[in-house]
mmCIF file of C-alpha atoms and ligand atoms in Angstrom:
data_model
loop_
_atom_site.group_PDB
_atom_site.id
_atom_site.type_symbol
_atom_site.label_atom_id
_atom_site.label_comp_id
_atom_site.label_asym_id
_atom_site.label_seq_id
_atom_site.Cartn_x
_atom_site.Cartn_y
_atom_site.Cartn_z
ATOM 1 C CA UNK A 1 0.622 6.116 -24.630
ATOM 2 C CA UNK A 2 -0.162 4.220 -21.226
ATOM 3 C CA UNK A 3 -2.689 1.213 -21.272
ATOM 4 C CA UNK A 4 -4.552 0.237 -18.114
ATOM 5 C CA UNK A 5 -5.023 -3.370 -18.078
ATOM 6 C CA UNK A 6 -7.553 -4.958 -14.946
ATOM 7 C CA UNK A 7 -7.082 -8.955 -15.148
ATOM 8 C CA UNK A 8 -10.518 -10.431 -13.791
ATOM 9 C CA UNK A 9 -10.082 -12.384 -10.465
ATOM 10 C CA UNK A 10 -12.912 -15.122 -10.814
ATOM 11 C CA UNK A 11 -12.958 -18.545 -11.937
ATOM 12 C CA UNK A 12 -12.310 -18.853 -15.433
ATOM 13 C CA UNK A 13 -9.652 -16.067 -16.293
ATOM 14 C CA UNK A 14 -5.816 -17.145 -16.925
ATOM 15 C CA UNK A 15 -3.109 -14.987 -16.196
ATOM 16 C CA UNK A 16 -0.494 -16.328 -18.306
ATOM 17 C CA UNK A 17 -1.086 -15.503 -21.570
ATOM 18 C CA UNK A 18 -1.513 -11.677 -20.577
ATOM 19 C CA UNK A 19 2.314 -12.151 -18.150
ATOM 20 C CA UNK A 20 3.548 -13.768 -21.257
ATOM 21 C CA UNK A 21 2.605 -10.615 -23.590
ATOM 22 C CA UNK A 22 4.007 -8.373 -20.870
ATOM 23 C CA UNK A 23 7.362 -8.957 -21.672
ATOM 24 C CA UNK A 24 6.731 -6.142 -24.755
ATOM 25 C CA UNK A 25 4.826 -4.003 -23.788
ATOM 26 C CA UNK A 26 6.366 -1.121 -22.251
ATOM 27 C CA UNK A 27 3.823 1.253 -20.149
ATOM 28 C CA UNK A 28 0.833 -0.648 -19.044
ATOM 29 C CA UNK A 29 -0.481 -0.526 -15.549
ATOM 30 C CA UNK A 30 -1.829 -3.327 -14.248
ATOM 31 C CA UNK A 31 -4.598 -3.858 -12.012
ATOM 32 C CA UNK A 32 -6.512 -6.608 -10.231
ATOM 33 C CA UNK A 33 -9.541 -8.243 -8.546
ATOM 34 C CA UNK A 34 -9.095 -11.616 -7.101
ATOM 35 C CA UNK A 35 -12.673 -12.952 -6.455
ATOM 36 C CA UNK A 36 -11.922 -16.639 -6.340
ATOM 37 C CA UNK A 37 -9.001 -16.359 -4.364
ATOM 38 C CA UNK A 38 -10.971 -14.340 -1.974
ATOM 39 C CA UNK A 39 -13.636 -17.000 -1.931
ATOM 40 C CA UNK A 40 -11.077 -19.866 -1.546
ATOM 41 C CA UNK A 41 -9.328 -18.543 1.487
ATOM 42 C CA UNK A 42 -12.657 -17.170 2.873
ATOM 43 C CA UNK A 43 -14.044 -20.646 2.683
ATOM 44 C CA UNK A 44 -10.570 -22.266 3.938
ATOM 45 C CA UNK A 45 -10.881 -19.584 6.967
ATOM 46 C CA UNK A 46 -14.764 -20.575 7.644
ATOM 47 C CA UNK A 47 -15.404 -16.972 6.786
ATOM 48 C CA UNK A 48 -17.384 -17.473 3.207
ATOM 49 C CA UNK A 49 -17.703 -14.587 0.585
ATOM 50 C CA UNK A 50 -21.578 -13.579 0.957
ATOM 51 C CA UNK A 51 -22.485 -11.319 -2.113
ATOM 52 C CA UNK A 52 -25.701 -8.852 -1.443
ATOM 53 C CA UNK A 53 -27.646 -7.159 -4.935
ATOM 54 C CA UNK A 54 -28.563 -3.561 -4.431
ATOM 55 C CA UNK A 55 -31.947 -2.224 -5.570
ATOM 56 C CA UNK A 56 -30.030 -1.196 -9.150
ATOM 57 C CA UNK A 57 -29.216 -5.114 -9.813
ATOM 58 C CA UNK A 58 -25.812 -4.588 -8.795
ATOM 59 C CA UNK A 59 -23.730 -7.458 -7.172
ATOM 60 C CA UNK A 60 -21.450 -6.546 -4.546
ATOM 61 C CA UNK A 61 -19.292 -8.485 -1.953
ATOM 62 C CA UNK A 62 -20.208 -8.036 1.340
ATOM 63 C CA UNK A 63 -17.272 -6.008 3.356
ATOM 64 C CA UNK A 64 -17.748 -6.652 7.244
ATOM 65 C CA UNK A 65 -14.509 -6.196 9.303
ATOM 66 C CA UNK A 66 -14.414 -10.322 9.312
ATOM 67 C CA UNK A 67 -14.737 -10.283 5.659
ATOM 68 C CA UNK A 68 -12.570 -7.438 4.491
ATOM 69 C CA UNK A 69 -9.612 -9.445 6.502
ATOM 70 C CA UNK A 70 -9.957 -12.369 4.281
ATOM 71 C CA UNK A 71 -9.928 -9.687 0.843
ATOM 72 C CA UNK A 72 -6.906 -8.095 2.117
ATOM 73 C CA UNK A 73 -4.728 -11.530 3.018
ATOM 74 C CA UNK A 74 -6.010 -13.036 -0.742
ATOM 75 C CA UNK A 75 -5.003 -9.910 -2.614
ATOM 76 C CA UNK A 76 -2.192 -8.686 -1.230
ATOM 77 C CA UNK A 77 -1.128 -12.222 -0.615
ATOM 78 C CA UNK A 78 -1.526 -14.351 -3.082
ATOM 79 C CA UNK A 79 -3.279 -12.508 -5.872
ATOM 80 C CA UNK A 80 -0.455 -9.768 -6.404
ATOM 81 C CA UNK A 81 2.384 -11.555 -5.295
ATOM 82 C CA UNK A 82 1.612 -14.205 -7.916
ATOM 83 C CA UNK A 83 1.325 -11.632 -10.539
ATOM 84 C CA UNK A 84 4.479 -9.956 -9.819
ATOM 85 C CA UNK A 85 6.462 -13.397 -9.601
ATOM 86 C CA UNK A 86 4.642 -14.382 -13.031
ATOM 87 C CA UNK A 87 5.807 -11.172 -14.356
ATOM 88 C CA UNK A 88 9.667 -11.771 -13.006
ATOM 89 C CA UNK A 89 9.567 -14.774 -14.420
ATOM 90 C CA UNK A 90 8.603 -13.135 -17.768
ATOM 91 C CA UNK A 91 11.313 -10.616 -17.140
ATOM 92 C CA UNK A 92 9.298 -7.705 -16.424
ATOM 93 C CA UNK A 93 10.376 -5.655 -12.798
ATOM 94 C CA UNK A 94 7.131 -5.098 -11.251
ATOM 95 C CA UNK A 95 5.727 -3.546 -8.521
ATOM 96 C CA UNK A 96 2.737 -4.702 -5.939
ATOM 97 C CA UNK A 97 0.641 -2.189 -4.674
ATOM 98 C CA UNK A 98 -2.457 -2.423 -2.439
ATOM 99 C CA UNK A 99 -4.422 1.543 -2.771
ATOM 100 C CA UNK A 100 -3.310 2.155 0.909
ATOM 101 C CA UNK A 101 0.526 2.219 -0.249
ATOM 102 C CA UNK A 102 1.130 5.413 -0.477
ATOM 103 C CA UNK A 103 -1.836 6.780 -0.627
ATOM 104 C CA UNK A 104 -2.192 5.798 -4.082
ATOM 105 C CA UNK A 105 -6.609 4.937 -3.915
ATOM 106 C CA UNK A 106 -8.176 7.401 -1.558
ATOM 107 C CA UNK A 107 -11.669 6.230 -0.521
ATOM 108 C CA UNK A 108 -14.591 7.774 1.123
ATOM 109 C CA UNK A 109 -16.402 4.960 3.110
ATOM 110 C CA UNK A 110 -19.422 4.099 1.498
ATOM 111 C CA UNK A 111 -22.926 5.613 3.453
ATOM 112 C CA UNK A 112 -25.843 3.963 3.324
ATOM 113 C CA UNK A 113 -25.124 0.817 1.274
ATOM 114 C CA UNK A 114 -28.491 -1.591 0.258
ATOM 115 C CA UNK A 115 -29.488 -4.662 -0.200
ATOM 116 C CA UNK A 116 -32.478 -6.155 -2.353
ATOM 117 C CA UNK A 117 -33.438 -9.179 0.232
ATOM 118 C CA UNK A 118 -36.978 -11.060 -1.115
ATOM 119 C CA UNK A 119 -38.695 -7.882 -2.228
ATOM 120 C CA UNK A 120 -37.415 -5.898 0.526
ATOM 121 C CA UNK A 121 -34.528 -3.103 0.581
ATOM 122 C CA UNK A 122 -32.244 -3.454 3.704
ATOM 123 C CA UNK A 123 -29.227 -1.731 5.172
ATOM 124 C CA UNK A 124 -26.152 -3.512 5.156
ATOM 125 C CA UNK A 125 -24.754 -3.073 8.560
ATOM 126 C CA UNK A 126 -20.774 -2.741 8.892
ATOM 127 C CA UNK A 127 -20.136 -1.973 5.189
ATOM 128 C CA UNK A 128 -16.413 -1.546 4.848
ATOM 129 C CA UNK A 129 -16.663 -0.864 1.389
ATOM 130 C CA UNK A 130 -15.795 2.626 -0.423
ATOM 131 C CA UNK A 131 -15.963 5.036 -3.528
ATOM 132 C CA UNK A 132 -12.739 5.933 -4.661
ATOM 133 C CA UNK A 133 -11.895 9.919 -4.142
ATOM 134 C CA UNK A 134 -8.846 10.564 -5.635
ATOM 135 C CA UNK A 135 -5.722 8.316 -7.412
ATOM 136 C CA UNK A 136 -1.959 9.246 -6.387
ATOM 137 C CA UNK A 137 -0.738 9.159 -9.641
ATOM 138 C CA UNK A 138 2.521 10.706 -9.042
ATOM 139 C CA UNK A 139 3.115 7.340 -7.402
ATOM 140 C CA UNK A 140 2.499 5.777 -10.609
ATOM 141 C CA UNK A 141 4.021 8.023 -13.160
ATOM 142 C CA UNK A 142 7.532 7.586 -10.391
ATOM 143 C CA UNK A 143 7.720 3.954 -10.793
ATOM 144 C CA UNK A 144 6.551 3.853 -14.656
ATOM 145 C CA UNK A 145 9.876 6.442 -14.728
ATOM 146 C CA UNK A 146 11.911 3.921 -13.760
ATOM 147 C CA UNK A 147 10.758 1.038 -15.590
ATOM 148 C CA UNK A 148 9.088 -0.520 -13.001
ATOM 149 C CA UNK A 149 5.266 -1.877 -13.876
ATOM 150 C CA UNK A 150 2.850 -0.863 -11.164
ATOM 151 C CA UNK A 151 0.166 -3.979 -10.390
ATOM 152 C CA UNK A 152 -2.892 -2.728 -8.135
ATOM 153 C CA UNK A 153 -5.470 -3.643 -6.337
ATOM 154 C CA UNK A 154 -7.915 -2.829 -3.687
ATOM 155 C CA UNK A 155 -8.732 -2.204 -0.920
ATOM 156 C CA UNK A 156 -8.595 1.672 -0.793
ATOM 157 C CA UNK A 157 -7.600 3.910 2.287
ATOM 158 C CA UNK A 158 -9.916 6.415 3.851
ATOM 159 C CA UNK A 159 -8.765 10.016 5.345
ATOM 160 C CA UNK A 160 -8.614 8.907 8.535
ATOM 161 C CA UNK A 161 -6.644 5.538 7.790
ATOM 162 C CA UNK A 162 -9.312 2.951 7.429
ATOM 163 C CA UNK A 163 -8.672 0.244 4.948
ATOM 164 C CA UNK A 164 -12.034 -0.036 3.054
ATOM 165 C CA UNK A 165 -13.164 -2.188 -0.262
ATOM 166 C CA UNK A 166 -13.716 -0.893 -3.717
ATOM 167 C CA UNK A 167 -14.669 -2.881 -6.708
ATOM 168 C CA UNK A 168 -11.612 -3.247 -8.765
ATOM 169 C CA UNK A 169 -12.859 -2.378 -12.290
ATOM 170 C CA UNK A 170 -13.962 0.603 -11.057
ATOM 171 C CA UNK A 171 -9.955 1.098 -9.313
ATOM 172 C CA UNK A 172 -9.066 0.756 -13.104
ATOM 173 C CA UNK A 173 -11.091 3.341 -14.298
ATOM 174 C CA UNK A 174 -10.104 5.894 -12.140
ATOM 175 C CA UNK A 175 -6.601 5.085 -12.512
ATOM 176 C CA UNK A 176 -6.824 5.476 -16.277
ATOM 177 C CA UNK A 177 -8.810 8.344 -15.987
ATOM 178 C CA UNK A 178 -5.702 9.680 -13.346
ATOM 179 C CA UNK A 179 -3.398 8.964 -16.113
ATOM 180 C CA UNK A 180 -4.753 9.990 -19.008
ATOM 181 C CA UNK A 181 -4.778 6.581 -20.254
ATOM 182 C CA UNK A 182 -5.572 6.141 -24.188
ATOM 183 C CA UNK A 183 -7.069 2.505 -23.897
ATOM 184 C CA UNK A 184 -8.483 0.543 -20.547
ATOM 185 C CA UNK A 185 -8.505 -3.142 -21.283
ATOM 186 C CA UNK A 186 -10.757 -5.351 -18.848
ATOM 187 C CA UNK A 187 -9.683 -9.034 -19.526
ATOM 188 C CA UNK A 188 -12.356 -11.440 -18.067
ATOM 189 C CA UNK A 189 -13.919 -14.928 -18.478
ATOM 190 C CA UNK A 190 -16.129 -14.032 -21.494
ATOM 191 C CA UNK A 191 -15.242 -13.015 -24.676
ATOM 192 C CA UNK A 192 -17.122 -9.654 -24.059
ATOM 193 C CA UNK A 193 -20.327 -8.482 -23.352
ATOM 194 C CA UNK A 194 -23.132 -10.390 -24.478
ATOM 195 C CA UNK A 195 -26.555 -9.184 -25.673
ATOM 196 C CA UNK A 196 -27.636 -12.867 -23.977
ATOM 197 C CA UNK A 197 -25.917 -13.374 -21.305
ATOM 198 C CA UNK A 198 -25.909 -17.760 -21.728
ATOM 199 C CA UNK A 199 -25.750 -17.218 -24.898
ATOM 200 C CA UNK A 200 -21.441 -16.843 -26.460
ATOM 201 C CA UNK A 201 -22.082 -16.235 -29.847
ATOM 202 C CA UNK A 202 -24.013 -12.928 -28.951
ATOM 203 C CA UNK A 203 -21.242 -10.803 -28.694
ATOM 204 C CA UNK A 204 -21.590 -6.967 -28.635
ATOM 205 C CA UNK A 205 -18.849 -6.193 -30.760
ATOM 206 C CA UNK A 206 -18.946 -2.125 -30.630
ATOM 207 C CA UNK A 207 -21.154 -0.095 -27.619
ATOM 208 C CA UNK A 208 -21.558 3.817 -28.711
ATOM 209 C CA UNK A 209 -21.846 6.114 -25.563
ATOM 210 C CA UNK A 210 -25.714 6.460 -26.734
ATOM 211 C CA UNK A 211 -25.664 3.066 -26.198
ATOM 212 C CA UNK A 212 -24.517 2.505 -22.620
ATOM 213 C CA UNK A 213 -28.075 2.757 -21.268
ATOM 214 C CA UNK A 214 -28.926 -0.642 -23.592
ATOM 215 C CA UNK A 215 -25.426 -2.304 -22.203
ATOM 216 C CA UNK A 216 -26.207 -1.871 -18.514
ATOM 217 C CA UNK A 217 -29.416 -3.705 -19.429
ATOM 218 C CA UNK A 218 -28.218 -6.375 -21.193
ATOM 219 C CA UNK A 219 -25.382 -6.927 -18.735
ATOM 220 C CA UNK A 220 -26.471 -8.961 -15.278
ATOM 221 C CA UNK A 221 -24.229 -9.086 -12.124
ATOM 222 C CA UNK A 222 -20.881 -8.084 -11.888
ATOM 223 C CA UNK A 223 -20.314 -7.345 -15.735
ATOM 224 C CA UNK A 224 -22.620 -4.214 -14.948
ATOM 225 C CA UNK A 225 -19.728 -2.989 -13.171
ATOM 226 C CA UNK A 226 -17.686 -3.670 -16.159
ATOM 227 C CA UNK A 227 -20.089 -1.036 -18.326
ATOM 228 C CA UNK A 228 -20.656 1.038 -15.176
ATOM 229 C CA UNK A 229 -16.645 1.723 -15.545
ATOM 230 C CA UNK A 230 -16.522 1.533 -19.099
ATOM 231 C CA UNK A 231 -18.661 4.670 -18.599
ATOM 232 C CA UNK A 232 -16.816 6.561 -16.096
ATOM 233 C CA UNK A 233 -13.829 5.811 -18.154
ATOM 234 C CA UNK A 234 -15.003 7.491 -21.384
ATOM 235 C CA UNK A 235 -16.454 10.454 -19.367
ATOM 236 C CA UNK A 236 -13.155 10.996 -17.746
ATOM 237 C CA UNK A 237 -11.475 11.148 -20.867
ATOM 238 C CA UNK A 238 -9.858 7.576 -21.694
ATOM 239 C CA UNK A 239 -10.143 6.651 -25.860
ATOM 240 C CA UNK A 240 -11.175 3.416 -26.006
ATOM 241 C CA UNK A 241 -12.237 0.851 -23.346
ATOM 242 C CA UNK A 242 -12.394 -2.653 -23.923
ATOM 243 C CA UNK A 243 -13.771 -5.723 -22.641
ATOM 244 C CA UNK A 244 -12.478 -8.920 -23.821
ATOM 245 C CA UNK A 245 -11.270 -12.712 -22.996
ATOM 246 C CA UNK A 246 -8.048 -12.823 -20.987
ATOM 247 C CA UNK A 247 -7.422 -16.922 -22.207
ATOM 248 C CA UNK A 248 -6.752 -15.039 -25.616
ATOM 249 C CA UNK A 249 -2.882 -15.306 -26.623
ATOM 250 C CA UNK A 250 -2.117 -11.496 -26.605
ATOM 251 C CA UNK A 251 -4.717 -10.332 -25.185
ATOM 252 C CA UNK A 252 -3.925 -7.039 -25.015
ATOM 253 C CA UNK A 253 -2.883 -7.014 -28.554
ATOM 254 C CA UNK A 254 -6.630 -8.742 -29.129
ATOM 255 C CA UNK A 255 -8.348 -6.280 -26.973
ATOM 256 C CA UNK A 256 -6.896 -3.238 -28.839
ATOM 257 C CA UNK A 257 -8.034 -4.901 -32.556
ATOM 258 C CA UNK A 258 -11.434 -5.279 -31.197
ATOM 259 C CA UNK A 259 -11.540 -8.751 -30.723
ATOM 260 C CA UNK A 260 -13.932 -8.463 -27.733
ATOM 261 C CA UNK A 261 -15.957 -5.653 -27.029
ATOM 262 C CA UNK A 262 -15.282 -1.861 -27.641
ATOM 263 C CA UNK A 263 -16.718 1.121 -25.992
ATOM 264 C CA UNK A 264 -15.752 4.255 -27.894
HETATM 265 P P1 ADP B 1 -13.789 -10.942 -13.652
HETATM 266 O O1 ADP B 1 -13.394 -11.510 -12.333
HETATM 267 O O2 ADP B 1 -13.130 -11.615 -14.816
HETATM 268 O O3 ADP B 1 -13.646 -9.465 -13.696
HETATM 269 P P2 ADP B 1 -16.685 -11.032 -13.231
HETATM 270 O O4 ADP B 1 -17.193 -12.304 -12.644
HETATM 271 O O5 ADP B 1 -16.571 -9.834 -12.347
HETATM 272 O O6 ADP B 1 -15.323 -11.330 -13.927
HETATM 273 O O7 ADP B 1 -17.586 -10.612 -14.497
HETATM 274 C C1 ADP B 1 -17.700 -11.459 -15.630
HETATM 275 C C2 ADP B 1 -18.973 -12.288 -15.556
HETATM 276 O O8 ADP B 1 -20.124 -11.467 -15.809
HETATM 277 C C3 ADP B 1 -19.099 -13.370 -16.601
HETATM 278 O O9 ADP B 1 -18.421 -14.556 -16.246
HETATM 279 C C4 ADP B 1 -20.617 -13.609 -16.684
HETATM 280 O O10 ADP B 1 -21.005 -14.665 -15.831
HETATM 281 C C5 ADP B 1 -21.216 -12.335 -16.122
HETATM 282 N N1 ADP B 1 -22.139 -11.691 -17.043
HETATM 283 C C6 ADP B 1 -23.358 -11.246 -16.721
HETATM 284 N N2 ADP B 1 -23.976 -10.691 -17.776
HETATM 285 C C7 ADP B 1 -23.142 -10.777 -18.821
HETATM 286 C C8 ADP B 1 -23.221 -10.364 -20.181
HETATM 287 N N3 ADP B 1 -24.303 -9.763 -20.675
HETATM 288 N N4 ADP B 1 -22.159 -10.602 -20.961
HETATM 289 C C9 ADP B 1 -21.048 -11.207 -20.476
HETATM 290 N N5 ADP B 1 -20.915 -11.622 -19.196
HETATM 291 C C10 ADP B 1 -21.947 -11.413 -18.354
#
């Protein structure tokens, strides 16, 4: 049984209680964003995040050579490093990966990225941003082998070497899908997908796949990509995905008895 576990990256999430639970549970890979780290240091570098909404309503970050610097230094950097010193300090040996280690995200750059600017659809010129094409998971399965906990994040490597973006929940669902994970746990700043979005005591509690088409409407911004990889997820084989509050104590434990919000 192998759990994927993506810990959100933007304001509001804690990491503790989640390192804290680590420390029994055996076979969980774990994977993250890092948005407000990558806005921090973008803003300390005079190089601010600038987010663009494609014609579909979703929100991406934008990835220009100047920009995909500043994800790569606040990942690598500080997002992963502090998650495997939280975890040592838990006593669990992990291990950092970026996708271009090893070859473990393979990307194919991203063509014709756009933008929904005042009515108008643009291009967005010198997207460094990708789709994920394949997941090393021998990589994975080697270091689970020997006790080691994998913790991942983007940016993704093309065939020809180029470091490019991809959106981290979707990096989870392709790496549970690699592994033929049972459950894929998405810990965020909510307590789960709302019907309202300002409104916390709307709570989905259970999303059917008949369903999905309601959930991507009900979700705004960057929890569409949430669904969006809830979906590829259940295609691709995983049992259960969940979506649920990463302050929780346990949250993994939470996640799995449905305190948040199931997709099955
Ligand atoms: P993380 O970094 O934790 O992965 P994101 O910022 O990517 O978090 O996504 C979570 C955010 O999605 C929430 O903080 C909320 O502002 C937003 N959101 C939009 N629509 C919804 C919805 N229907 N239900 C819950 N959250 C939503």
């Amino acid at each position: 049984m192998t759990i994927v576990v993506k810990i959100g990256g933007a304001v509001g999430n804690s990491t503790e209680p989640l390192l804290a639970e680590m420390s029994h549970r055996p076979d969980v890979v774990l994977v993250h964003g890092g948005s407000a780290e990558i806005d921090q240091l973008g803003a300390e570098m005079g190089r601010p995040s600038e987010y663009y909404t494609s014609p579909s309503g979703v929100v991406s970050r934008r990835n220009d050579p100047s920009h995909l610097e500043v994800v790569v230094l606040a990942l690598a950097g500080k997002v992963q490093t502090s998650l495997v010193a939280g975890l040592a300090r838990h006593g669990v040996a992990a291990v950092g990966l970026s996708g271009v280690d090893g070859g473990l995200l393979r990307a194919r750059r991203k063509e014709g990225a756009r933008a929904l600017v005042e009515g108008h659809v643009l291009r967005v010129a010198n997207d460094a941003s990708g789709d994920i094409e394949s997941v090393n998971a021998d990589l994975l399965w080697l270091l689970l082998g020997r006790g080691l906990l994998p913790v991942v994040g983007p940016p993704a490597v093309t065939a020809k070497g180029e470091i490019v973006n991809v959106d981290a929940d979707r990096v989870a669902a392709r790496i549970a899908c690699a592994l033929g994970a049972t459950d894929l746990i998405f810990l965020t700043n909510v307590s789960g997908l709302l019907r309202h979005r300002d409104d916390p005591a709307s709570r989905v509690r259970r999303v059917s796949r008949a369903e999905i088409p309601s959930a991507l409407e009900w979700a705004q911004g960057r929890m569409r990509k949430k669904v969006l990889a809830a979906r590829d997820a259940l295609e691709g084989g995983v049992g259960c995905v969940a979506i649920s509050a990463s302050d929780a104590p346990d949250p993994i434990g939470g996640a799995l008895n449905g305190t948040g919000t199931v997709f099955a």
